Coordinates of C-alpha atoms in Angstrom, one line a residue:
X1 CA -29.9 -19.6 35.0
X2 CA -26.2 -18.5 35.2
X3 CA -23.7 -20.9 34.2
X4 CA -21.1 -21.6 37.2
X5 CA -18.1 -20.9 35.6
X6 CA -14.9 -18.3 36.8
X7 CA -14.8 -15.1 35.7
X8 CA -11.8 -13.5 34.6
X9 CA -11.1 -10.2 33.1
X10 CA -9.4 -10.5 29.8
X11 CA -6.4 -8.4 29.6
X12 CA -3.6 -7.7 27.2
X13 CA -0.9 -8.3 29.7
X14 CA -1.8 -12.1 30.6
X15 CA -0.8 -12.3 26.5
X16 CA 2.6 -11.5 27.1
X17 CA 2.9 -13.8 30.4
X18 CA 1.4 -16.7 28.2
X19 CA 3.9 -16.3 25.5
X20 CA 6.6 -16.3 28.3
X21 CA 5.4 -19.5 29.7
X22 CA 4.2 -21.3 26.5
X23 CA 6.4 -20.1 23.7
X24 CA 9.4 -18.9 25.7
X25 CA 12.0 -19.4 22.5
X26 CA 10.3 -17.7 20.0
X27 CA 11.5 -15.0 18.9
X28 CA 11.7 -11.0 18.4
X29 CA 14.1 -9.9 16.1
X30 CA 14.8 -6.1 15.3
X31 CA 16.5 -3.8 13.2
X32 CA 17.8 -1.1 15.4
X33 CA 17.7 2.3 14.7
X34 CA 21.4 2.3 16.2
X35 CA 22.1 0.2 12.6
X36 CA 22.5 -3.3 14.3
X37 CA 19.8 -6.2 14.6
X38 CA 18.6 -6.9 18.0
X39 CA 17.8 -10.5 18.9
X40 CA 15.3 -11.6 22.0
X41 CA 12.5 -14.2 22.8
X42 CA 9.1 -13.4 24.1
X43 CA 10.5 -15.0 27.7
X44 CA 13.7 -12.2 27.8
X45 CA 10.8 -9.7 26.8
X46 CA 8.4 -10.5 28.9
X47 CA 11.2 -9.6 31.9
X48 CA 11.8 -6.2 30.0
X49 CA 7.9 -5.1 30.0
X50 CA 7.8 -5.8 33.2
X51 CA 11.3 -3.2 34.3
X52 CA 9.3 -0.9 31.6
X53 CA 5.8 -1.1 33.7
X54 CA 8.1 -0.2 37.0
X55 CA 9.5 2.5 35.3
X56 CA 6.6 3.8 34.3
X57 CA 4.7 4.1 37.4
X58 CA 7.6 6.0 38.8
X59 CA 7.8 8.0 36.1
X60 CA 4.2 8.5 37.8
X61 CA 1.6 7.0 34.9
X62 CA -1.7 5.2 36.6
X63 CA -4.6 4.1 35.0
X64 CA -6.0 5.9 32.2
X65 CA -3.2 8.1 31.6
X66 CA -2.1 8.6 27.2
X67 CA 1.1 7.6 26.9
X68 CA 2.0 8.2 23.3
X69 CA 4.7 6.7 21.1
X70 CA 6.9 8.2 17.6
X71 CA 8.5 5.0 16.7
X72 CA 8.9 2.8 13.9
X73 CA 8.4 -1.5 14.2
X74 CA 10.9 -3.0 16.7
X75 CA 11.3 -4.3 20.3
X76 CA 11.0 -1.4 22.3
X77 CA 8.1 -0.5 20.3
X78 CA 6.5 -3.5 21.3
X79 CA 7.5 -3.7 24.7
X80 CA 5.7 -0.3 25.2
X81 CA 2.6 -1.7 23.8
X82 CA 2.5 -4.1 26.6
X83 CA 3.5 -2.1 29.5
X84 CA 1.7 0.8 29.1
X85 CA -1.5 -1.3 28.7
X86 CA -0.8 -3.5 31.6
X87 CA -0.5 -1.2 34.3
X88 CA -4.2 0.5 33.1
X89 CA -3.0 3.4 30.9
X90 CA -3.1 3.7 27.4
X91 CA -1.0 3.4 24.3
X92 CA -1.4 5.9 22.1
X93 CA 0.3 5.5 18.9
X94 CA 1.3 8.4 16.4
X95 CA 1.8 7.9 12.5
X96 CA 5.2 10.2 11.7
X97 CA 3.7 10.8 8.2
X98 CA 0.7 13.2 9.7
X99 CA 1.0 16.9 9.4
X100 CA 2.4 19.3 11.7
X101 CA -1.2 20.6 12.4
X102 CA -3.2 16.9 12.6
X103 CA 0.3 16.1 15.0
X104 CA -0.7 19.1 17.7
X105 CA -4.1 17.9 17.5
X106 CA -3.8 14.9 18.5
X107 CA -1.5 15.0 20.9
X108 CA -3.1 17.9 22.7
X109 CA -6.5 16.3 22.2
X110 CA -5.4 13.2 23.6
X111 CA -3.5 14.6 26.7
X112 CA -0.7 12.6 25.7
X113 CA 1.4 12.6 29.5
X114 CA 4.6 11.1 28.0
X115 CA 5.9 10.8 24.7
X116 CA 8.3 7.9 23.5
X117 CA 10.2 8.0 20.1
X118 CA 12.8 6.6 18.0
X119 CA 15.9 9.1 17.2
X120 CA 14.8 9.2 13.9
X121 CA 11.8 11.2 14.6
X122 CA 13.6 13.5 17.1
X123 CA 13.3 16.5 15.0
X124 CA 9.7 16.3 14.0
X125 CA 9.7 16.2 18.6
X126 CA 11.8 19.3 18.7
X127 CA 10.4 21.5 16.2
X128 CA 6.7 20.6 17.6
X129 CA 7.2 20.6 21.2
X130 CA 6.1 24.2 21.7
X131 CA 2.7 23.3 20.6
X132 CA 2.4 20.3 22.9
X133 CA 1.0 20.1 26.4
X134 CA 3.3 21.9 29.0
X135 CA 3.4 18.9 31.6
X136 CA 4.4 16.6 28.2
X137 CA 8.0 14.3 28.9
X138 CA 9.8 13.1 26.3
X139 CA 11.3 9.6 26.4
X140 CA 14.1 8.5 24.1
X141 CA 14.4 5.0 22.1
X142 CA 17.6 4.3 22.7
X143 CA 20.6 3.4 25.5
X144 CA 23.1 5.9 26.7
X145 CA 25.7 5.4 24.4
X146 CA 23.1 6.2 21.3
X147 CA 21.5 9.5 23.1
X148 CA 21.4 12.2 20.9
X149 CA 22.4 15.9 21.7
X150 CA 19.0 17.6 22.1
X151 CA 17.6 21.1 23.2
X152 CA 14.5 19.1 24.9
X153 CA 14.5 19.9 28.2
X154 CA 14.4 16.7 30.7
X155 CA 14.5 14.0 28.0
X156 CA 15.1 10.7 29.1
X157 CA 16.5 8.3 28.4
X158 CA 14.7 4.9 27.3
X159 CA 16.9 2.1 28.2
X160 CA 17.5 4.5 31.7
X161 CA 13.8 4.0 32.4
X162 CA 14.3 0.5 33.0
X163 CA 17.5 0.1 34.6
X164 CA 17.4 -1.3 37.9
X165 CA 13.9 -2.1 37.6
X166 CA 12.3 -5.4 38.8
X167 CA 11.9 -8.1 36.0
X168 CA 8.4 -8.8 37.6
X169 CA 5.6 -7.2 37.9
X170 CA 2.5 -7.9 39.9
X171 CA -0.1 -7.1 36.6
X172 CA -3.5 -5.4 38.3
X173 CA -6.9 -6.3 37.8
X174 CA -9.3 -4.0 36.6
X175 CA -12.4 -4.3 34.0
X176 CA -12.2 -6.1 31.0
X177 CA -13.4 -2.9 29.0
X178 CA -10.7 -0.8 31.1
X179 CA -9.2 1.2 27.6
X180 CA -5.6 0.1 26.7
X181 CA -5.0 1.6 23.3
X182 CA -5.5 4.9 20.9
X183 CA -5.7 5.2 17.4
X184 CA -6.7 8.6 15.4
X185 CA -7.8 8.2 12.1
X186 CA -8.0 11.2 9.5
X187 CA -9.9 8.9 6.9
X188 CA -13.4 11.4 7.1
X189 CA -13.3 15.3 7.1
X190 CA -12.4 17.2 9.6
X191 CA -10.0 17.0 12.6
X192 CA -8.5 13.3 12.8
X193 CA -11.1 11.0 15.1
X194 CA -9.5 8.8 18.0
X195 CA -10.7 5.2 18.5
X196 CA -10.3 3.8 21.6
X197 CA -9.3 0.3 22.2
X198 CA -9.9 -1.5 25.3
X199 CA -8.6 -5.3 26.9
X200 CA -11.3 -7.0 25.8
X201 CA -12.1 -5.9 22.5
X202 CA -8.2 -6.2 21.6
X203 CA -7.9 -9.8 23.4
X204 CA -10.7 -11.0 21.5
X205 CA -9.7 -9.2 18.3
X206 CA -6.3 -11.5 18.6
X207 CA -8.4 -14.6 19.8
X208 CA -10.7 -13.9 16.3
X209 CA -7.3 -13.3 14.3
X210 CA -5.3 -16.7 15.6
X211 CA -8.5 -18.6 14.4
X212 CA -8.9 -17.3 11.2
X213 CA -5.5 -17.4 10.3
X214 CA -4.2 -20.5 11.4
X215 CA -1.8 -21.7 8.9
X216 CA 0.3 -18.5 9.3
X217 CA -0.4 -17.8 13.6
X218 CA 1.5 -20.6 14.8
X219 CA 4.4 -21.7 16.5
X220 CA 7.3 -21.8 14.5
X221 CA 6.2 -19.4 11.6
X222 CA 8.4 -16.3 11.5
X223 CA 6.1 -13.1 10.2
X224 CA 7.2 -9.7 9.0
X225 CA 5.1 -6.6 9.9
X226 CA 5.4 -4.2 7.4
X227 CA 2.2 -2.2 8.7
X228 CA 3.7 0.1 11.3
X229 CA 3.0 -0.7 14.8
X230 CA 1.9 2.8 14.6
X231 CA -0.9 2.3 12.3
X232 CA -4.0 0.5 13.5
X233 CA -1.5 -1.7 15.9
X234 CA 0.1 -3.6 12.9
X235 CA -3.2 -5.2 12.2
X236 CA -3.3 -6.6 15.5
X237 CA -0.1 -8.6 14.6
X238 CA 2.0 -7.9 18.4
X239 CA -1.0 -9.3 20.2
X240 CA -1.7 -12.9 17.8
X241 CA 1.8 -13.3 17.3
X242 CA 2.9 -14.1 20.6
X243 CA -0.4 -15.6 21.2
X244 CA -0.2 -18.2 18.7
X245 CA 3.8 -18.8 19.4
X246 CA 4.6 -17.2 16.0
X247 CA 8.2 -15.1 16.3
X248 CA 7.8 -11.4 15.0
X249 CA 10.9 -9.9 12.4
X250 CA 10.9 -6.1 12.9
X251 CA 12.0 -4.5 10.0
X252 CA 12.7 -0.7 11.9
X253 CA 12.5 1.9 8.8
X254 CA 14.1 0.3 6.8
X255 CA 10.8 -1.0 4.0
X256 CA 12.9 -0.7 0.3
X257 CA 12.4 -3.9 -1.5
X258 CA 16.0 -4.2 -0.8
X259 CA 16.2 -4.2 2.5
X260 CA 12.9 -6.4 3.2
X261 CA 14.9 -8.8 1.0
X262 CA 17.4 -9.3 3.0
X263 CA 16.3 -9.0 5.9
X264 CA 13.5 -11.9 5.0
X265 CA 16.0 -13.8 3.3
X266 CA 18.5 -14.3 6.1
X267 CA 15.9 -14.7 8.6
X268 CA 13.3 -16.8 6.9
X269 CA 10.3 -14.8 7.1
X270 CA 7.7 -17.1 6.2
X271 CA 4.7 -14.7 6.1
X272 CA 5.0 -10.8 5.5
X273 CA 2.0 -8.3 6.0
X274 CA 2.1 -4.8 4.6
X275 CA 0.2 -2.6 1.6
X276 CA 0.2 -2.7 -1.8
X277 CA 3.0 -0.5 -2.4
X278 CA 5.5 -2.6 0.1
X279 CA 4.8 -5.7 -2.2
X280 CA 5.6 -3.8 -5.3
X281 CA 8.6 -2.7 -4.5
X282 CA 9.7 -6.7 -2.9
X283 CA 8.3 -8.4 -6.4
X284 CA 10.8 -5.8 -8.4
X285 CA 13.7 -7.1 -6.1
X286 CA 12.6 -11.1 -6.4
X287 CA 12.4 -10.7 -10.1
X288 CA 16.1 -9.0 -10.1
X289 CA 17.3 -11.6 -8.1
X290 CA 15.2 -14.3 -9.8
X291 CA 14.2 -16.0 -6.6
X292 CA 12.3 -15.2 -3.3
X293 CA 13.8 -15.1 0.0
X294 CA 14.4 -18.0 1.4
X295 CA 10.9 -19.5 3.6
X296 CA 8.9 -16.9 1.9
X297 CA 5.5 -18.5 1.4
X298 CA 2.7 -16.1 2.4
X299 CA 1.6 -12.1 2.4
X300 CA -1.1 -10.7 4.0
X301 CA -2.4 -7.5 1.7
X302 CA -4.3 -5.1 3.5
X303 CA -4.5 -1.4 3.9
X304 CA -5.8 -0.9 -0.2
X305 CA -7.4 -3.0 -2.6
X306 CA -4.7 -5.4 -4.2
X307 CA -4.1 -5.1 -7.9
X308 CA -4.9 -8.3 -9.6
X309 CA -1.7 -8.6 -11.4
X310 CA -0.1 -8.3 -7.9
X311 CA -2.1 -11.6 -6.6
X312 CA -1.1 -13.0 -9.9
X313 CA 2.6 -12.5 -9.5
X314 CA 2.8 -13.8 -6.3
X315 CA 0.3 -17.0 -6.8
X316 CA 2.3 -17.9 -9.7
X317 CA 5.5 -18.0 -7.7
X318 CA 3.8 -20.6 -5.1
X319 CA 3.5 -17.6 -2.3
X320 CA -0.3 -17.4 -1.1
X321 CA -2.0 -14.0 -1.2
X322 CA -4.1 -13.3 1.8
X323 CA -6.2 -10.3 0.8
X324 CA -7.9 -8.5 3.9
X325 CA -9.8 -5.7 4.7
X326 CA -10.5 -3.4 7.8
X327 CA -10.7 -0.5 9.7
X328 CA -9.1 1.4 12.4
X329 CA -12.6 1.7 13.9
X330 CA -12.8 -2.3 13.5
X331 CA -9.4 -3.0 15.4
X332 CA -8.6 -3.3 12.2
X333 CA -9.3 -6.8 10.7
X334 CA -12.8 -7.6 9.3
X335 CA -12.3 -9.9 6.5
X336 CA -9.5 -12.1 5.3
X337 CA -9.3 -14.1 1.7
X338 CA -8.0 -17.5 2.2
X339 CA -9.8 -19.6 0.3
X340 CA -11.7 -22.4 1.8
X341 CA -10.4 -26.0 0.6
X342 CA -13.6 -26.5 -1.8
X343 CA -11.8 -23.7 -3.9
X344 CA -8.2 -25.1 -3.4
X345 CA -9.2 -27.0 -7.1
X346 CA -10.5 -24.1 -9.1
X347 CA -8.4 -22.7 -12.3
X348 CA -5.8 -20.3 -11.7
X349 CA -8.0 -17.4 -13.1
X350 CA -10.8 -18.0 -11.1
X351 CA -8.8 -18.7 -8.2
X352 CA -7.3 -15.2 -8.5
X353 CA -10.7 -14.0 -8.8
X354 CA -11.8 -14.8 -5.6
X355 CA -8.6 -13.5 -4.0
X356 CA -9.7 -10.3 -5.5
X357 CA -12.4 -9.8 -3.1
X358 CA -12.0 -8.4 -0.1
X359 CA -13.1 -12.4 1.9
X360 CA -15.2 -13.8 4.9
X361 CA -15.9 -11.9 8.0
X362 CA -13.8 -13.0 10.8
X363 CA -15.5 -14.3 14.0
X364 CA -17.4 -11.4 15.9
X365 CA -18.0 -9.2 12.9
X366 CA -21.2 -8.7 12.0
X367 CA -22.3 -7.0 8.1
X368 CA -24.9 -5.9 6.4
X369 CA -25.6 -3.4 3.2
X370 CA -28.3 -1.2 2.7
X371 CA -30.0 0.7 0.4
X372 CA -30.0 4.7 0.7
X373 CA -32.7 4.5 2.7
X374 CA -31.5 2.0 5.1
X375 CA -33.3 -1.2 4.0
X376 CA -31.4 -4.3 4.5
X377 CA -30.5 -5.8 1.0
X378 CA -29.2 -9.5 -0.1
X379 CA -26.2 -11.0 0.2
X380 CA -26.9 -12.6 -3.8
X381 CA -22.9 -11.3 -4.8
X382 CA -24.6 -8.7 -7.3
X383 CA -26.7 -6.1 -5.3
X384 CA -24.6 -3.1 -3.7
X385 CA -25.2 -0.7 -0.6
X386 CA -23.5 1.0 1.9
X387 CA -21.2 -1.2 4.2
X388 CA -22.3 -1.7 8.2
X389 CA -20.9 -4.0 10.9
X390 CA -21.0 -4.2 14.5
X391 CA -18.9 -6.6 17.0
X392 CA -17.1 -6.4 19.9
X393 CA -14.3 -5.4 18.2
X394 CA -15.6 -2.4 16.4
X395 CA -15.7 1.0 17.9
X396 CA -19.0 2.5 19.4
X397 CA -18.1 5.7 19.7
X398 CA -15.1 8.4 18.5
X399 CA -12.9 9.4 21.8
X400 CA -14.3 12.4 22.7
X401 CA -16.1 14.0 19.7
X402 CA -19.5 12.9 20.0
X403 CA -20.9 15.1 16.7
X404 CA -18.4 12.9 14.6
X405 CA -19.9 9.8 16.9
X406 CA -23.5 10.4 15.8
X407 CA -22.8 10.7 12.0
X408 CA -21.8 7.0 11.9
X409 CA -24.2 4.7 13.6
X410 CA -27.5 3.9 12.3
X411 CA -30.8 3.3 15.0
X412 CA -29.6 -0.3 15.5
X413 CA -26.2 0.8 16.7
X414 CA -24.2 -0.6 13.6
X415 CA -21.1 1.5 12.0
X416 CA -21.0 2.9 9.0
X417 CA -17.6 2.1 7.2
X418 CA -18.2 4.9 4.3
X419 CA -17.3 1.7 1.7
X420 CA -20.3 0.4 -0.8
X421 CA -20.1 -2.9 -1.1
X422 CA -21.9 -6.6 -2.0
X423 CA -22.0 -9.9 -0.5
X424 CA -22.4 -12.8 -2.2
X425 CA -23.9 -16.1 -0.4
X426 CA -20.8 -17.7 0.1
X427 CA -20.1 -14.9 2.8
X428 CA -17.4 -13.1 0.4
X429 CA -17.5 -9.0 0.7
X430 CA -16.3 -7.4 -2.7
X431 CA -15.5 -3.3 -1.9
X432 CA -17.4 -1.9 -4.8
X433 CA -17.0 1.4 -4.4
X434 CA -16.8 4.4 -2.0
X435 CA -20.0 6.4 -0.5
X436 CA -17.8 8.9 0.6
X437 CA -15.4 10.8 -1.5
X438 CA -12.3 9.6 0.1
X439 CA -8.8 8.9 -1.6
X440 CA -6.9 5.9 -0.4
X441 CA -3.1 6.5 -1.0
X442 CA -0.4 3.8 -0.1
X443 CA -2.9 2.9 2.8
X444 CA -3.6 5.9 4.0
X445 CA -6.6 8.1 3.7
X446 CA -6.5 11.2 2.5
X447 CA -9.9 13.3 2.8
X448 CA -10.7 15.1 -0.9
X449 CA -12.7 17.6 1.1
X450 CA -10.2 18.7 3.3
X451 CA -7.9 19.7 0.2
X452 CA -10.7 21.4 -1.0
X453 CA -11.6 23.5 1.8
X454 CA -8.0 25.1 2.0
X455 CA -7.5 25.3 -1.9
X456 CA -11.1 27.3 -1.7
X457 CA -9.7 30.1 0.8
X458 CA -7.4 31.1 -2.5
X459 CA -8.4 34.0 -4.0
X460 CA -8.1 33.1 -7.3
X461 CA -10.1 30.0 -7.3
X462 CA -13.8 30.0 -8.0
X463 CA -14.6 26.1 -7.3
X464 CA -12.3 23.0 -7.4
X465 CA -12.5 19.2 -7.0
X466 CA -10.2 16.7 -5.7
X467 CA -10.8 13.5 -6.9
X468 CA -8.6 9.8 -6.6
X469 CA -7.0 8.7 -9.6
X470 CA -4.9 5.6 -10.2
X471 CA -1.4 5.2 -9.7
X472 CA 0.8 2.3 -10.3
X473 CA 2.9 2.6 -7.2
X474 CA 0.3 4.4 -4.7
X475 CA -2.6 2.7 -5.6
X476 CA -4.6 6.1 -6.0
X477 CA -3.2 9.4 -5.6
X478 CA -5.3 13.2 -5.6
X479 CA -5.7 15.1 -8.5
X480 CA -6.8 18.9 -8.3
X481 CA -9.4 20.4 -10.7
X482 CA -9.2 23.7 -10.3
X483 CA -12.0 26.4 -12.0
X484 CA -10.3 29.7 -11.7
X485 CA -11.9 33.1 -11.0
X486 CA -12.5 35.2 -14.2
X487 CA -10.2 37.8 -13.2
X488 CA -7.4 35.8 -12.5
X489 CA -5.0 33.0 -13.3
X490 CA -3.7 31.4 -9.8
X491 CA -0.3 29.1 -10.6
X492 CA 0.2 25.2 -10.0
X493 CA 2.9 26.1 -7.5
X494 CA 0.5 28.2 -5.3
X495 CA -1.7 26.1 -4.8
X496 CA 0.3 23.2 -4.2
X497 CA 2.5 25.2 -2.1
X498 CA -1.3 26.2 0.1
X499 CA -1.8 22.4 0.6
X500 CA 1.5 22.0 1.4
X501 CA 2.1 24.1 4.5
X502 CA -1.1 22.5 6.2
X503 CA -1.0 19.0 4.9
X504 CA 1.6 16.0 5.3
X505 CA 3.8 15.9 2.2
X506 CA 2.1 12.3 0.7
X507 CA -1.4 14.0 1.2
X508 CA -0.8 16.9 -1.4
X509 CA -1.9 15.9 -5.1
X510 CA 0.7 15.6 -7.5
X511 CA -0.6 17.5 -9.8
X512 CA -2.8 20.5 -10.8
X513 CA -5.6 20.6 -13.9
X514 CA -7.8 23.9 -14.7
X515 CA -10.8 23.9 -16.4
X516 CA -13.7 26.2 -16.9
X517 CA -16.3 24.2 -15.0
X518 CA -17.1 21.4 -13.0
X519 CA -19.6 18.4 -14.1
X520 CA -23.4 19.4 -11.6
X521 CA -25.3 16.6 -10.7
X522 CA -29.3 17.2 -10.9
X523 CA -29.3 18.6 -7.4
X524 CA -26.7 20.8 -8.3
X525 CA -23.7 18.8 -6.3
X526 CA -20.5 18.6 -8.0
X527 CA -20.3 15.1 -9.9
X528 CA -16.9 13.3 -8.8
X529 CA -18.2 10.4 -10.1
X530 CA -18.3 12.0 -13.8
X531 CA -14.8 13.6 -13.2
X532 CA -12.9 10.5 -12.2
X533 CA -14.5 9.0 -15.6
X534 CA -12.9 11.7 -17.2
X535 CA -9.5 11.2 -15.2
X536 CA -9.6 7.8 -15.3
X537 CA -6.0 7.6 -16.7
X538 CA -4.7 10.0 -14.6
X539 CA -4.8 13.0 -17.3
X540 CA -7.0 15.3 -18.9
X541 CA -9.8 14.3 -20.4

């Protein structure tokens, strides 16, 4: 028996026009790429989306069209991640910090039909555009006054697009699993892998977030997002925010512990999200200035595992560490590590030691870990296997590459996140290790095989390994071991040099060791696990 109840197609846009009605003061504030701050509420931006949506459909985008965006975190940024969405096409969001060639991949693979970026990134647009589709416009972040001089032919002008438009906007209906959002990931070899986001997987992905992270998603908190809006959609952050009546504090580029000082100082940011490295840099300005910024009382850590002595630092100041973990495949969030109020009484040490862990599963994520062999193993805190979830939040399938879709799904249908991992029977997930040899560098992945393919095609190299090796400010960075051919004695430089004309600048290692051979497992594979042993300080052995 069906239950008699309406049926309505969940859709980002109604987000926005609840935030309008509901939380119509709260606020979106913005540092501007033009070097001022830029202050709104989700009611004056709710009006703006809607001229943006107008302009867009005379610019001629419909349903299902890529519209891509090169910006950093501010209210344009955000307004595009509504309009494009709410008119049926899709947002498709670029990191700046890819390489030229993983750049004209995935703009070309995605038939991106228009492109909108920040001046900042302007010349990354100009240099690349001959690579990019033919029929590709470019739209600039900025008003007329701020428009730089560029050889682009026909680009536009962002605030232009909207003028004279209509401040509303009758939102279509279409299916709940219409796809509203694009996100390439380059975490596994090969060409970078798009995961497509639709309405309802996002709208529930904020639902889940606002319920498991009530203290911070609510009205009258004021959060920073230091994840880019351009990676994994700020952790979901410009959909729960306005959601849960929270105001959003765009930091534009500017992420220096300076800077996020101030900036959460005079605008009393009470919770801040971001990676490891961000929170680095803000505890070396607090402990300069001898105080936090004013309201400060919460960060969300995500992105890499957080350092112990990091939790420490901040729990000792009274600021509450919220340690999560996702994926870009998972929307991203798909554990958080609040502590329940049954812990709120535990020593420091052994409060820190939960934090440590990666948490509980948020609502609509499923996991289990299995042996090798894929037998389901328990959740008793000390038995490890390779990490699986499913949910309606998590991807079923890469856009458009089907061979890279069928190497991560197991017969039941759940997705392989490439992390080993154990659960204990509270429900906490503790990361334990890595069944794939990835490197995980200031949040980002870096593939150790994709390194090694192009360091390979030198001539003087015989066989080489890249390997992840900590660093204090990174988290992990790649080190090259390099076996050279008999005959010949290839330099640091080169090879670098090799990595560095096909690879983004933070993905090449930082440094170069040669040795005669390479550690063999029993089947004959290189051993990584013996070499990071050996490299475990980040040095010979």
């Amino acid at each position: 028996m069906k239950g008699l109840m309406m049926h309505r197609p969940l859709k980002i846009a109604d987000i926005i026009t609840f935030a309008a009605d509901t939380y119509p003061s709260s606020e979106i504030v913005s540092v501007r790429t033009e070097g001022d701050i830029h202050r709104t509420t989700y009611k004056e931006t709710s009006a703006r989306i809607s001229k943006l949506a107008h302009g867009l459909r005379k610019l001629g985008i419909g349903e299902g069209d890529r519209v891509a965006t090169l910006a950093w975190n501010g209210y344009r940024h955000f307004e595009l991640y509504y309009a494009i969405s709410g008119i049926g096409a899709v947002c498709h969001t670029i990191n700046p910090r890819l390489s030229a060639e993983q750049m004209i991949y995935i703009v070309n693979h995605a038939s991106d039909r228009l492109l909108f970026t920040d001046v900042t990134f302007l010349p990354i647009i100009e240099r690349l555009r001959p690579h990019f589709p033919d029929d590709l416009r470019v739209v600039i972040m900025t008003d007329r006054a701020h428009m730089p001089e560029t050889p682009l032919d026909g680009a536009l002008c962002y605030e232009e697009v909207l003028e004279g438009e209509a401040s509303d906007f009758d939102w279509p209906d279409f299916p709940e699993d219409q796809a509203a959002g694009l996100c390439y990931t380059s975490g596994t070899t090969g060409n970078p892998k798009g995961t497509l986001y639709s309405h309802r997987s996002t709208v529930l992905h904020a639902l889940s977030q606002c319920v498991t992270i009530p203290k911070t998603l609510q009205e009258g908190k004021r959060i920073l997002p230091v994840v880019p809006l351009f990676h994994v959609n700020a952790w979901g952050l410009p959909y729960g925010a306005p959601l849960s009546g929270a105001s959003l504090i765009f930091p534009g580029g500017a992420l220096d512990g300076k800077s996020l000082f101030d900036l959460m100082d005079r605008e009393k940011v009470y919770s801040a999200w971001g990676v490891p490295t961000v929170w680095l840099g803000l505890m070396n300005e607090i402990n300069q200035r001898g105080r936090l910024p004013e309201g400060f009382g919460d960060i969300v850590v995500g992105g890499s595992a957080a350092s112990r002595s990091l939790i420490e630092a901040f729990e000792k100041m009274g600021v509450n560490v919220c340690h999560a973990w996702g994926m870009t495949e998972m929307s991203p969030l798909g554990t958080q590590c609040n502590l329940p109020p049954e812990m709120a009484d535990l020593p420091f040490e052994k409060r820190v030691d939960r934090k440590q862990s990666q948490g509980r599963r948020v609502f609509g994520v499923d996991m289990k870990i299995v042996d090798d062999e894929g037998r389901r193993l328990p959740h008793d805190g000390k038995t490890s296997g390779h990490l699986y979830v499913r949910g309606n939040t998590i991807t079923e399938g890469y856009f458009e590459d089907p061979e890279a879709t069928n190497q991560v799904f197991d017969k039941e249908g759940w997705f392989c996140t490439g992390d080993v991992a154990a659960i204990d029977p509270a429900g906490f997930l503790l990361i334990t290790d890595r069944s794939k040899d990835l490197i995980k560098s200031g949040g980002e992945w870096i593939s150790s095989l994709d390194l090694e393919n192009i360091v390979m095609s030198h001539p003087g190299v015989a066989n080489c390994a890249v390997i992840a090796v900590p660093d204090a400010k990174w988290d992990e960075r790649p080190l090259l071991i390099v076996v050279p051919r008999e005959d010949a004695q290839p330099q640091k430089e080169d090879l670098l040099g090799m990595l560095a004309e096909r690879l983004a600048k933070w993905q090449v290692p930082d440094d170069v060791v040669f040795v005669d051979q390479l550690p063999l497992t029993a089947t004959g594979k290189v051993s990584k696990l013996t070499l990071r042993k050996q490299y475990a300080e980040g040095g010979e052995a």
